[in-house]
Short mmCIF file of N, CA and C and ligand atoms in Angstrom, two decimals:
data_model
loop_
_atom_site.label_atom_id
_atom_site.label_comp_id
_atom_site.label_asym_id
_atom_site.label_seq_id
_atom_site.Cartn_x
_atom_site.Cartn_y
_atom_site.Cartn_z
N UNK K 1 -9.77 -5.29 30.40
CA UNK K 1 -10.81 -5.18 29.37
C UNK K 1 -10.57 -6.23 28.28
N UNK K 2 -11.67 -6.86 27.85
CA UNK K 2 -11.56 -7.81 26.75
C UNK K 2 -12.84 -7.75 25.93
N UNK K 3 -12.80 -8.36 24.75
CA UNK K 3 -13.98 -8.36 23.89
C UNK K 3 -15.08 -9.23 24.49
N UNK K 4 -16.30 -8.70 24.51
CA UNK K 4 -17.45 -9.48 24.94
C UNK K 4 -17.70 -10.60 23.94
N UNK K 5 -17.82 -11.83 24.43
CA UNK K 5 -18.13 -12.95 23.55
C UNK K 5 -19.05 -13.92 24.28
N UNK K 6 -19.70 -14.77 23.52
CA UNK K 6 -20.59 -15.79 24.08
C UNK K 6 -20.15 -17.14 23.56
N UNK K 7 -20.55 -18.18 24.29
CA UNK K 7 -20.27 -19.54 23.84
C UNK K 7 -21.53 -20.13 23.22
N UNK K 8 -21.43 -20.52 21.97
CA UNK K 8 -22.57 -21.09 21.25
C UNK K 8 -22.80 -22.54 21.70
N UNK K 9 -24.00 -23.10 21.42
CA UNK K 9 -24.27 -24.49 21.79
C UNK K 9 -23.22 -25.46 21.24
N UNK K 10 -22.60 -25.10 20.13
CA UNK K 10 -21.56 -25.97 19.55
C UNK K 10 -20.27 -25.94 20.35
N UNK K 11 -20.19 -24.99 21.29
CA UNK K 11 -18.95 -24.82 22.03
C UNK K 11 -18.05 -23.75 21.45
N UNK K 12 -18.41 -23.28 20.27
CA UNK K 12 -17.62 -22.24 19.60
C UNK K 12 -17.84 -20.89 20.27
N UNK K 13 -16.79 -20.12 20.41
CA UNK K 13 -16.92 -18.76 20.94
C UNK K 13 -17.31 -17.81 19.81
N UNK K 14 -18.21 -16.89 20.10
CA UNK K 14 -18.65 -15.92 19.09
C UNK K 14 -18.59 -14.53 19.70
N UNK K 15 -17.97 -13.63 18.98
CA UNK K 15 -17.82 -12.25 19.44
C UNK K 15 -18.74 -11.35 18.59
N UNK K 16 -19.85 -10.89 19.16
CA UNK K 16 -20.73 -10.01 18.39
C UNK K 16 -20.01 -8.72 17.99
N UNK K 17 -20.31 -8.27 16.79
CA UNK K 17 -19.72 -7.02 16.29
C UNK K 17 -20.85 -6.00 16.19
N UNK K 18 -20.92 -5.14 17.18
CA UNK K 18 -22.04 -4.20 17.29
C UNK K 18 -21.86 -3.01 16.34
N UNK K 19 -22.99 -2.54 15.81
CA UNK K 19 -22.93 -1.44 14.84
C UNK K 19 -22.46 -0.16 15.54
N UNK K 20 -21.52 0.52 14.88
CA UNK K 20 -20.95 1.75 15.43
C UNK K 20 -21.32 2.98 14.61
N UNK K 21 -21.29 2.82 13.30
CA UNK K 21 -21.46 3.98 12.43
C UNK K 21 -21.92 3.56 11.04
N UNK K 22 -22.67 4.44 10.38
CA UNK K 22 -23.03 4.28 8.97
C UNK K 22 -22.49 5.50 8.23
N UNK K 23 -21.71 5.28 7.20
CA UNK K 23 -21.13 6.38 6.44
C UNK K 23 -22.21 6.99 5.54
N UNK K 24 -22.74 8.12 5.96
CA UNK K 24 -23.85 8.73 5.23
C UNK K 24 -23.41 9.26 3.87
N UNK K 25 -22.14 9.59 3.73
CA UNK K 25 -21.65 10.09 2.44
C UNK K 25 -21.67 9.00 1.37
N UNK K 26 -21.49 7.75 1.80
CA UNK K 26 -21.47 6.63 0.87
C UNK K 26 -22.84 5.99 0.68
N UNK K 27 -23.72 6.16 1.68
CA UNK K 27 -25.03 5.49 1.66
C UNK K 27 -25.89 6.00 0.50
N UNK K 28 -26.54 5.05 -0.18
CA UNK K 28 -27.43 5.40 -1.29
C UNK K 28 -28.89 5.21 -0.91
N UNK K 29 -29.15 4.90 0.37
CA UNK K 29 -30.52 4.80 0.84
C UNK K 29 -31.31 3.67 0.22
N UNK K 30 -30.62 2.58 -0.12
CA UNK K 30 -31.29 1.48 -0.83
C UNK K 30 -32.21 0.67 0.09
N UNK K 31 -31.96 0.71 1.39
CA UNK K 31 -32.83 0.03 2.34
C UNK K 31 -32.54 -1.45 2.54
N UNK K 32 -31.52 -1.99 1.88
CA UNK K 32 -31.22 -3.42 2.03
C UNK K 32 -30.93 -3.77 3.49
N UNK K 33 -30.15 -2.93 4.14
CA UNK K 33 -29.77 -3.21 5.53
C UNK K 33 -30.98 -3.18 6.46
N UNK K 34 -31.87 -2.23 6.21
CA UNK K 34 -33.09 -2.11 7.02
C UNK K 34 -33.90 -3.41 6.96
N UNK K 35 -33.98 -3.98 5.77
CA UNK K 35 -34.80 -5.18 5.57
C UNK K 35 -34.23 -6.41 6.26
N UNK K 36 -32.90 -6.47 6.43
CA UNK K 36 -32.33 -7.67 7.03
C UNK K 36 -32.10 -7.52 8.53
N UNK K 37 -32.12 -6.32 9.06
CA UNK K 37 -31.87 -6.15 10.50
C UNK K 37 -33.02 -6.78 11.29
N UNK K 38 -32.70 -7.73 12.18
CA UNK K 38 -33.75 -8.41 12.94
C UNK K 38 -34.18 -7.68 14.20
N UNK K 39 -33.60 -6.51 14.46
CA UNK K 39 -33.79 -5.89 15.76
C UNK K 39 -34.36 -4.47 15.74
N UNK K 40 -34.73 -3.97 14.59
CA UNK K 40 -35.31 -2.63 14.56
C UNK K 40 -34.34 -1.53 14.94
N UNK K 41 -33.07 -1.73 14.63
CA UNK K 41 -32.03 -0.76 14.99
C UNK K 41 -32.02 0.45 14.06
N UNK K 42 -32.38 0.22 12.80
CA UNK K 42 -32.11 1.20 11.75
C UNK K 42 -33.34 2.02 11.38
N UNK K 43 -33.07 3.22 10.85
CA UNK K 43 -34.16 4.09 10.41
C UNK K 43 -33.70 4.87 9.18
N UNK K 44 -34.53 4.87 8.17
CA UNK K 44 -34.23 5.63 6.96
C UNK K 44 -34.72 7.07 7.15
N UNK K 45 -33.88 8.04 6.79
CA UNK K 45 -34.28 9.44 6.89
C UNK K 45 -33.96 10.15 5.57
N UNK K 46 -34.65 11.24 5.33
CA UNK K 46 -34.35 12.07 4.19
C UNK K 46 -33.53 13.27 4.64
N UNK K 47 -32.52 13.62 3.85
CA UNK K 47 -31.72 14.82 4.14
C UNK K 47 -32.07 15.88 3.12
N UNK K 48 -32.43 17.07 3.60
CA UNK K 48 -32.67 18.15 2.65
C UNK K 48 -31.39 18.96 2.45
N UNK K 49 -31.44 19.96 1.60
CA UNK K 49 -30.21 20.69 1.27
C UNK K 49 -29.70 21.54 2.42
N UNK K 50 -30.45 21.63 3.50
CA UNK K 50 -29.99 22.34 4.69
C UNK K 50 -29.49 21.37 5.76
N UNK K 51 -29.43 20.11 5.42
CA UNK K 51 -28.94 19.12 6.37
C UNK K 51 -29.98 18.65 7.37
N UNK K 52 -31.22 19.08 7.20
CA UNK K 52 -32.28 18.65 8.11
C UNK K 52 -32.69 17.22 7.79
N UNK K 53 -33.14 16.51 8.83
CA UNK K 53 -33.54 15.11 8.68
C UNK K 53 -35.06 15.01 8.71
N UNK K 54 -35.59 14.36 7.68
CA UNK K 54 -37.03 14.25 7.54
C UNK K 54 -37.44 12.79 7.55
N UNK K 55 -38.58 12.51 8.13
CA UNK K 55 -39.08 11.14 8.16
C UNK K 55 -39.47 10.71 6.74
N UNK K 56 -39.02 9.54 6.35
CA UNK K 56 -39.38 8.97 5.04
C UNK K 56 -39.65 7.49 5.22
N UNK K 57 -40.22 6.87 4.20
CA UNK K 57 -40.36 5.43 4.22
C UNK K 57 -39.62 4.86 3.02
N UNK K 58 -39.39 3.55 3.06
CA UNK K 58 -38.68 2.90 1.95
C UNK K 58 -39.43 3.07 0.65
N UNK K 59 -40.73 3.27 0.74
CA UNK K 59 -41.55 3.36 -0.47
C UNK K 59 -41.64 4.76 -1.04
N UNK K 60 -41.08 5.75 -0.32
CA UNK K 60 -41.18 7.13 -0.81
C UNK K 60 -40.47 7.27 -2.16
N UNK K 61 -41.06 8.07 -3.02
CA UNK K 61 -40.50 8.32 -4.34
C UNK K 61 -39.25 9.20 -4.21
N UNK K 62 -38.15 8.80 -4.85
CA UNK K 62 -36.92 9.58 -4.78
C UNK K 62 -37.08 10.97 -5.40
N UNK K 63 -38.10 11.16 -6.19
CA UNK K 63 -38.31 12.46 -6.81
C UNK K 63 -38.99 13.45 -5.87
N UNK K 64 -39.31 12.99 -4.67
CA UNK K 64 -39.93 13.86 -3.69
C UNK K 64 -39.05 15.10 -3.49
N UNK K 65 -39.65 16.26 -3.54
CA UNK K 65 -38.87 17.50 -3.50
C UNK K 65 -38.48 17.92 -2.09
N UNK K 66 -38.98 17.23 -1.07
CA UNK K 66 -38.70 17.65 0.30
C UNK K 66 -37.29 17.31 0.74
N UNK K 67 -36.60 16.37 0.09
CA UNK K 67 -35.26 16.00 0.52
C UNK K 67 -34.38 15.71 -0.69
N UNK K 68 -33.06 15.85 -0.44
CA UNK K 68 -32.07 15.65 -1.50
C UNK K 68 -31.74 14.18 -1.69
N UNK K 69 -31.59 13.47 -0.57
CA UNK K 69 -31.25 12.05 -0.64
C UNK K 69 -31.74 11.35 0.62
N UNK K 70 -31.83 10.03 0.53
CA UNK K 70 -32.19 9.22 1.69
C UNK K 70 -30.94 8.54 2.21
N UNK K 71 -30.81 8.47 3.52
CA UNK K 71 -29.68 7.76 4.13
C UNK K 71 -30.19 6.92 5.30
N UNK K 72 -29.47 5.84 5.57
CA UNK K 72 -29.81 5.01 6.72
C UNK K 72 -29.11 5.54 7.95
N UNK K 73 -29.82 5.48 9.07
CA UNK K 73 -29.26 5.96 10.34
C UNK K 73 -29.47 4.92 11.43
N UNK K 74 -28.71 5.06 12.50
CA UNK K 74 -28.84 4.17 13.66
C UNK K 74 -29.80 4.84 14.63
N UNK K 75 -31.01 4.32 14.72
CA UNK K 75 -32.02 4.93 15.58
C UNK K 75 -32.03 4.31 16.97
N UNK K 76 -31.72 3.01 17.04
CA UNK K 76 -31.77 2.31 18.33
C UNK K 76 -30.57 1.37 18.44
N UNK K 77 -29.41 1.98 18.55
CA UNK K 77 -28.18 1.20 18.63
C UNK K 77 -28.16 0.24 19.81
N UNK K 78 -28.90 0.59 20.87
CA UNK K 78 -28.91 -0.25 22.06
C UNK K 78 -29.57 -1.60 21.82
N UNK K 79 -30.31 -1.73 20.72
CA UNK K 79 -30.99 -3.00 20.42
C UNK K 79 -30.14 -3.94 19.56
N UNK K 80 -29.00 -3.46 19.09
CA UNK K 80 -28.15 -4.25 18.18
C UNK K 80 -27.62 -5.49 18.89
N UNK K 81 -27.64 -6.63 18.17
CA UNK K 81 -27.08 -7.87 18.71
C UNK K 81 -25.75 -8.22 18.04
N UNK K 82 -25.27 -7.35 17.17
CA UNK K 82 -23.95 -7.55 16.58
C UNK K 82 -23.85 -8.65 15.56
N UNK K 83 -24.93 -8.89 14.83
CA UNK K 83 -24.94 -10.01 13.88
C UNK K 83 -24.22 -9.69 12.57
N UNK K 84 -24.06 -8.42 12.24
CA UNK K 84 -23.41 -7.89 11.04
C UNK K 84 -24.16 -8.19 9.74
N UNK K 85 -25.43 -8.60 9.84
CA UNK K 85 -26.21 -8.82 8.61
C UNK K 85 -26.28 -7.54 7.78
N UNK K 86 -26.37 -6.43 8.45
CA UNK K 86 -26.49 -5.13 7.76
C UNK K 86 -25.27 -4.86 6.89
N UNK K 87 -24.09 -5.05 7.43
CA UNK K 87 -22.89 -4.72 6.66
C UNK K 87 -22.62 -5.75 5.57
N UNK K 88 -23.04 -7.00 5.81
CA UNK K 88 -22.80 -8.02 4.78
C UNK K 88 -23.64 -7.77 3.54
N UNK K 89 -24.81 -7.14 3.71
CA UNK K 89 -25.67 -6.92 2.54
C UNK K 89 -25.47 -5.53 1.93
N UNK K 90 -24.78 -4.64 2.63
CA UNK K 90 -24.61 -3.27 2.14
C UNK K 90 -23.69 -3.24 0.91
N UNK K 91 -24.17 -2.69 -0.21
CA UNK K 91 -23.34 -2.67 -1.42
C UNK K 91 -22.29 -1.56 -1.42
N UNK K 92 -22.33 -0.67 -0.44
CA UNK K 92 -21.43 0.49 -0.44
C UNK K 92 -20.46 0.49 0.73
N UNK K 93 -20.43 -0.60 1.46
CA UNK K 93 -19.49 -0.73 2.59
C UNK K 93 -19.59 0.46 3.56
N UNK K 94 -20.81 0.75 3.95
CA UNK K 94 -21.05 1.91 4.81
C UNK K 94 -20.80 1.64 6.30
N UNK K 95 -20.79 0.39 6.68
CA UNK K 95 -20.87 0.07 8.11
C UNK K 95 -19.53 -0.07 8.80
N UNK K 96 -19.51 0.38 10.06
CA UNK K 96 -18.41 0.12 10.98
C UNK K 96 -18.98 -0.61 12.18
N UNK K 97 -18.32 -1.69 12.58
CA UNK K 97 -18.75 -2.48 13.74
C UNK K 97 -17.58 -2.63 14.71
N UNK K 98 -17.91 -2.95 15.93
CA UNK K 98 -16.87 -3.22 16.93
C UNK K 98 -17.43 -4.13 18.01
N UNK K 99 -16.54 -4.90 18.60
CA UNK K 99 -16.92 -5.73 19.75
C UNK K 99 -17.13 -4.81 20.95
N UNK K 100 -17.99 -5.27 21.86
CA UNK K 100 -18.15 -4.55 23.13
C UNK K 100 -17.02 -4.94 24.07
N UNK K 101 -16.65 -4.04 24.94
CA UNK K 101 -15.59 -4.31 25.91
C UNK K 101 -16.18 -4.60 27.28
N UNK K 102 -15.68 -5.66 27.89
CA UNK K 102 -16.16 -6.01 29.23
C UNK K 102 -14.97 -6.18 30.16
S1 SF4 V 201 -25.48 -5.87 13.44
FE1 SF4 V 201 -27.45 -7.02 13.17
S2 SF4 V 201 -28.78 -6.24 14.83
FE2 SF4 V 201 -27.08 -4.78 14.61
S3 SF4 V 201 -27.83 -3.20 13.20
FE3 SF4 V 201 -26.75 -4.73 11.94
S4 SF4 V 201 -28.36 -6.18 11.28
FE4 SF4 V 201 -29.21 -4.97 13.00
S1 SF4 V 202 -27.44 -1.16 2.57
FE1 SF4 V 202 -25.78 0.38 2.71
S2 SF4 V 202 -26.19 1.79 1.02
FE2 SF4 V 202 -28.07 0.64 1.36
S3 SF4 V 202 -29.28 1.90 2.84
FE3 SF4 V 202 -28.07 0.44 4.04
S4 SF4 V 202 -26.21 1.59 4.58
FE4 SF4 V 202 -27.16 2.67 2.86
#
């Protein structure tokens, strides 16, 4: 087993770091990561006080009484290309990434 990597046109080897987890306890639901992800991997959800997940949009008012807080989630991890744009822009260091094994 070794890390999956590709060879760029420059000849440089690049090892994609695929998204593994978002720390919901640290996430403030700011949506920065959602805006930079080029692959539609992420989805913002609302958590109510019973832990239920509700559909929300980035434009929803935080004062909405249906949920306690908004958090980012991984909705389509299979679409991730491992670019790490999400973690580089996250102000709360919520992301965990890892190389794929081949
Ligand atoms: S690593 Fe890139 S493709 Fe994957 S979730 Fe983050 S921004 Fe999207
Ligand atoms: S950038 Fe970080 S804090 Fe903001 S929504 Fe994404 S994971 Fe949460």
